[in-house]
mmCIF file of C-alpha atoms and ligand atoms in Angstrom:
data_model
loop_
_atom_site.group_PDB
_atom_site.id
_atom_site.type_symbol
_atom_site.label_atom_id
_atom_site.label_comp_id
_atom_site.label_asym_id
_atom_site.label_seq_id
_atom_site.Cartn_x
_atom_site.Cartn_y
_atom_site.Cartn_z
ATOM 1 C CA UNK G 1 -37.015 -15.702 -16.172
ATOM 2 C CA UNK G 2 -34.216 -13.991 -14.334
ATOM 3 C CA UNK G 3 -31.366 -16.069 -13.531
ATOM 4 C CA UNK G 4 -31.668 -16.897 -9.114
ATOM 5 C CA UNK G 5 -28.697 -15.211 -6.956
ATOM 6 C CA UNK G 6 -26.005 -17.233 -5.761
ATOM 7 C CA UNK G 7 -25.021 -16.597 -2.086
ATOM 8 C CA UNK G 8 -21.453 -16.632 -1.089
ATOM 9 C CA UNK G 9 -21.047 -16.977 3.087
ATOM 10 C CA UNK G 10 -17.443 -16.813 4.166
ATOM 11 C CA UNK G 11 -16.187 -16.463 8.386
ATOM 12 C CA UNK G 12 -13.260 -14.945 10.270
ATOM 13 C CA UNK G 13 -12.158 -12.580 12.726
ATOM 14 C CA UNK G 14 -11.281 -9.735 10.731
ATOM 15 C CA UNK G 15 -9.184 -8.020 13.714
ATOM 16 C CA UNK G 16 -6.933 -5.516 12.398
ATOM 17 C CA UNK G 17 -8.396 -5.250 9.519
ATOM 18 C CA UNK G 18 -5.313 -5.614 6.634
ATOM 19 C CA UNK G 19 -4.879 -6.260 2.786
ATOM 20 C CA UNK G 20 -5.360 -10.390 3.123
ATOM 21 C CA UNK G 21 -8.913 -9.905 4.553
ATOM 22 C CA UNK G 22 -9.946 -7.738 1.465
ATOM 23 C CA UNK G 23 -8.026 -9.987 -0.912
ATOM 24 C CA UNK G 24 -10.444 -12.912 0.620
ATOM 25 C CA UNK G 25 -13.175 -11.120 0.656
ATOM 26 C CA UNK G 26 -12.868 -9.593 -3.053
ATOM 27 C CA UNK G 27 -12.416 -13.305 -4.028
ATOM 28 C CA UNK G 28 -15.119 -14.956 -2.228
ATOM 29 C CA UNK G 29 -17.617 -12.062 -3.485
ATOM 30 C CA UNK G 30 -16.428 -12.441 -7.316
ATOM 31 C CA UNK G 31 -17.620 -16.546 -6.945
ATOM 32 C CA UNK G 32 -21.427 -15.093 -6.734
ATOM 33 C CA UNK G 33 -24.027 -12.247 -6.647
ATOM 34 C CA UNK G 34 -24.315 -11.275 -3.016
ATOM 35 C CA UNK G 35 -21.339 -11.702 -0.133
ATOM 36 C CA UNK G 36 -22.568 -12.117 3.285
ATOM 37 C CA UNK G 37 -20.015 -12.706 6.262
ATOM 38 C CA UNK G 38 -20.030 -14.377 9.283
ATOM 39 C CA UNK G 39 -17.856 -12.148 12.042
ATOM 40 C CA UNK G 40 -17.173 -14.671 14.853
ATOM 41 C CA UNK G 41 -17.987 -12.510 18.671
ATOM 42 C CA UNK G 42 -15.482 -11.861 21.063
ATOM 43 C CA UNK G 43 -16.693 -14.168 23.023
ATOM 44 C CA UNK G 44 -15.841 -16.836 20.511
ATOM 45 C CA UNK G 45 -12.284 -15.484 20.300
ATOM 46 C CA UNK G 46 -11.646 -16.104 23.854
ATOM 47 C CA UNK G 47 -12.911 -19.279 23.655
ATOM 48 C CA UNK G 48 -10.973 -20.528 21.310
ATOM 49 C CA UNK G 49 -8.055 -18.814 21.036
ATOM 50 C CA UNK G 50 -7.904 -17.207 25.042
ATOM 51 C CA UNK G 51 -8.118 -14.449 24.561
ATOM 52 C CA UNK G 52 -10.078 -11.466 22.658
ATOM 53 C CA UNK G 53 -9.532 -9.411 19.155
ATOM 54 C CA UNK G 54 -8.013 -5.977 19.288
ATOM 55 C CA UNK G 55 -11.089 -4.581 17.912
ATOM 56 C CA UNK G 56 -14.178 -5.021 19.674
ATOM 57 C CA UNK G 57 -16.348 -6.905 17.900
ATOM 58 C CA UNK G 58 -18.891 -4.316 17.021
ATOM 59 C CA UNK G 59 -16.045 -2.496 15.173
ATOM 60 C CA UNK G 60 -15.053 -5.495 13.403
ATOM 61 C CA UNK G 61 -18.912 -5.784 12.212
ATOM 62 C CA UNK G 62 -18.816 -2.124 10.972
ATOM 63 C CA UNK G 63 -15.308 -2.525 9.062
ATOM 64 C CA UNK G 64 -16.185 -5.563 7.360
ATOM 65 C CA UNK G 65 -19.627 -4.614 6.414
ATOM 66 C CA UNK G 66 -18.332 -0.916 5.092
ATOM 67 C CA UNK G 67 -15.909 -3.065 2.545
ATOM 68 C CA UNK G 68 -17.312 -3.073 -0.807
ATOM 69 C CA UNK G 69 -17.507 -6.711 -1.925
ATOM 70 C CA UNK G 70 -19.633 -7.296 0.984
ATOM 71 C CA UNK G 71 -23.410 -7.208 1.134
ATOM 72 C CA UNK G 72 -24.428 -7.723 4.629
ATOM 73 C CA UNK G 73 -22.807 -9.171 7.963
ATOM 74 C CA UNK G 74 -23.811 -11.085 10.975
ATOM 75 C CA UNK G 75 -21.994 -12.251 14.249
ATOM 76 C CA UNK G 76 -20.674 -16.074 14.550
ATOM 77 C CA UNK G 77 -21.092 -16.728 18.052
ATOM 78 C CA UNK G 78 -20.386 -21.032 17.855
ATOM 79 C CA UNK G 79 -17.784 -22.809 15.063
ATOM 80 C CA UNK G 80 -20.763 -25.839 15.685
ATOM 81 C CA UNK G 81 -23.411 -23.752 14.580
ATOM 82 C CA UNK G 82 -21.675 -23.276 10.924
ATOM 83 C CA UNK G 83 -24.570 -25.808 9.329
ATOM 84 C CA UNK G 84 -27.588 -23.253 11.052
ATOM 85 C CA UNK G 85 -25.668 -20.149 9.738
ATOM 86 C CA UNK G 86 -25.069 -21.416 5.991
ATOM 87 C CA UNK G 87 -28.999 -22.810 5.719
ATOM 88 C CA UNK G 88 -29.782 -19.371 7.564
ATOM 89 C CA UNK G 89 -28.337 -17.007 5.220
ATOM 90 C CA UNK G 90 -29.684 -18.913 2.430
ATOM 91 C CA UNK G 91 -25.680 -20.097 1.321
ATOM 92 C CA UNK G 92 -24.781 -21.575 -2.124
ATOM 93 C CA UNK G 93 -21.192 -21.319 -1.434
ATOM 94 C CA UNK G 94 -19.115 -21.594 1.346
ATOM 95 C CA UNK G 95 -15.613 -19.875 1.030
ATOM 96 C CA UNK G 96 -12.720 -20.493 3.832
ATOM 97 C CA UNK G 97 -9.299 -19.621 3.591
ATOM 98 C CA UNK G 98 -7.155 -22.809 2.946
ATOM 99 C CA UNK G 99 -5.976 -22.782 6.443
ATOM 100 C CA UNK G 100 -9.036 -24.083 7.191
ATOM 101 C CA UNK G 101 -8.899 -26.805 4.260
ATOM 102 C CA UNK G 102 -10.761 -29.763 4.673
ATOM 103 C CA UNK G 103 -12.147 -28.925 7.921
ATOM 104 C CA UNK G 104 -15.607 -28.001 6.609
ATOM 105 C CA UNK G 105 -15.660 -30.905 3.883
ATOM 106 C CA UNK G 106 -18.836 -32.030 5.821
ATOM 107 C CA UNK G 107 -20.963 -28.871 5.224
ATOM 108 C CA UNK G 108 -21.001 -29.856 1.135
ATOM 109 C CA UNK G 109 -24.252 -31.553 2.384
ATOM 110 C CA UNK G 110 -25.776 -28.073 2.588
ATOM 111 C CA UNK G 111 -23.733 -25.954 0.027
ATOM 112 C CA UNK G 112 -20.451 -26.009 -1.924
ATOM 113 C CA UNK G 113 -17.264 -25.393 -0.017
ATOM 114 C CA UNK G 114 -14.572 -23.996 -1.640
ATOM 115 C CA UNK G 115 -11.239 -23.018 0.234
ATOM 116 C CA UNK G 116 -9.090 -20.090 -1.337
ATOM 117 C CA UNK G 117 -5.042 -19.633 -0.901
ATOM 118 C CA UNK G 118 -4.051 -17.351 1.958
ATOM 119 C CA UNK G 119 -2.667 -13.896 0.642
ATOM 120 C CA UNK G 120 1.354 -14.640 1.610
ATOM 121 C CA UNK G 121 3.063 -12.755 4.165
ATOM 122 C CA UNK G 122 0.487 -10.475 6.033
ATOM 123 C CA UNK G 123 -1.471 -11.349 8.977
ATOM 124 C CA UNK G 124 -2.906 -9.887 12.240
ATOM 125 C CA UNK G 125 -0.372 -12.027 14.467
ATOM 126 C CA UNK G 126 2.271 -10.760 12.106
ATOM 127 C CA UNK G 127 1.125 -7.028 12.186
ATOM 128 C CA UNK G 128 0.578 -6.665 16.305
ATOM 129 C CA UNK G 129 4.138 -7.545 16.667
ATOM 130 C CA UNK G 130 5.441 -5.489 14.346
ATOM 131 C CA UNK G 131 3.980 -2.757 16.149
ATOM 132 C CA UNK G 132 5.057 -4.196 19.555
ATOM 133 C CA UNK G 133 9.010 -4.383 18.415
ATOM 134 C CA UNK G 134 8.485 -0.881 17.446
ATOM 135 C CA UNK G 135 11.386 1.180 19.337
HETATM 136 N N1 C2G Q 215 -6.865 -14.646 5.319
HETATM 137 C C1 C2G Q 215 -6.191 -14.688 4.113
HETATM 138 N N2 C2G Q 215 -4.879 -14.271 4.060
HETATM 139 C C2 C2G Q 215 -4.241 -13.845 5.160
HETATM 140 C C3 C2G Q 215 -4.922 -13.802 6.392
HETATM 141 C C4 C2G Q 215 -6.249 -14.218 6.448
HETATM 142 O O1 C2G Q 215 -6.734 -15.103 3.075
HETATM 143 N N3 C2G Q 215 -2.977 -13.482 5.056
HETATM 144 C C5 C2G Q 215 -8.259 -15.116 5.375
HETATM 145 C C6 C2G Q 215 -8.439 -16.347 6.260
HETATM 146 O O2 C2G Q 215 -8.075 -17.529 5.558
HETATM 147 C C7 C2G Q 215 -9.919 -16.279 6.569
HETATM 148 C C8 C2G Q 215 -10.196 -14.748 6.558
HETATM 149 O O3 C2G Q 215 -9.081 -14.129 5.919
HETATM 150 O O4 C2G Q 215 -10.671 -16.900 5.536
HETATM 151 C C9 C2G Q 215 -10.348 -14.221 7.958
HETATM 152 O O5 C2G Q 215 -9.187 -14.561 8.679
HETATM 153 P P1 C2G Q 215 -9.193 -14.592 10.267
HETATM 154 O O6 C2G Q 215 -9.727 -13.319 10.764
HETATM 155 O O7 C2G Q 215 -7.849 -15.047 10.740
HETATM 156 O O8 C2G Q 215 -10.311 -15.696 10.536
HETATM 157 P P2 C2G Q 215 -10.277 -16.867 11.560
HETATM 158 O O9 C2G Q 215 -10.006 -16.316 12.933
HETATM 159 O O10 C2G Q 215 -9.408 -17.953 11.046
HETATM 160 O O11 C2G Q 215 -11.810 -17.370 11.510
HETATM 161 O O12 C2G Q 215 -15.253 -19.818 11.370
HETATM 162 C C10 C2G Q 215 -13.959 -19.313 11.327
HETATM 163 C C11 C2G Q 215 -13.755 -18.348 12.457
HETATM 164 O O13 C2G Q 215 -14.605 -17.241 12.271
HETATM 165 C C12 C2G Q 215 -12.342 -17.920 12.659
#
């Protein structure tokens, strides 16, 4: 009998798109057979952060689901509903950047967590002002 598929579901943003996002995702993908990820909706971005990505979140859908470690994509419209979206998607693993460690210690009722180190130095905050301070 053929050995059953382990499911990695990760989340994020994913605005302007850089190398840390692929790092993640390359990382979270090599933990199983199939990658699906959780792109949280503009209107989830203003919520919680005021205000919304640079790329709409359509685009952020397309970029994400055109990288190669991923198999297929879906929008994250609530940070409650994580529980729904890992049983959903059929999840075996749950992979967060360690920014988020120990925040989703409570979903290892429905699948593994496991929280990766950040790739150092890069980040969307990071690259928007580097473009805005450029003269
Ligand atoms: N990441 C990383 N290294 C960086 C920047 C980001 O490993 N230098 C990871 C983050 O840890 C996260 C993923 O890339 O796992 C996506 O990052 P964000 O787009 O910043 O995601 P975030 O807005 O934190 O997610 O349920 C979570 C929400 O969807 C929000």
């Amino acid at each position: 009998m053929s050995r059953p598929r382990k499911t990695i579901v990760t989340f994020g943003t994913f605005d302007v798109f850089h190398i840390g996002h692929l790092n993640i995702l390359k990382r979270a993908a090599a933990l199983g057979d199939r990658l699906i990820v959780g792109v949280s909706s503009d209107r989830l971005n203003i919520e919680k952060k005021g205000r919304a990505p640079v790329y709409p979140e359509a685009e952020r859908l397309e970029i994400v689901l055109q990288m190669k470690p991923v198999t297929s994509v879906f929008v994250e419209d609530s940070l409650e509903l994580k529980a729904q979206y890992l049983r959903d998607q059929g999840a075996d693993i749950l992979v967060m950047g360690d920014d988020w460690a120990g925040k989703f210690d409570h979903l290892s009722s429905v699948c593994k967590v496991v929280y990766l180190p950040r790739t150092e130095g890069v980040s969307t905050t990071q690259t928007i002002h580097k473009i805005k301070t450029y003269d």
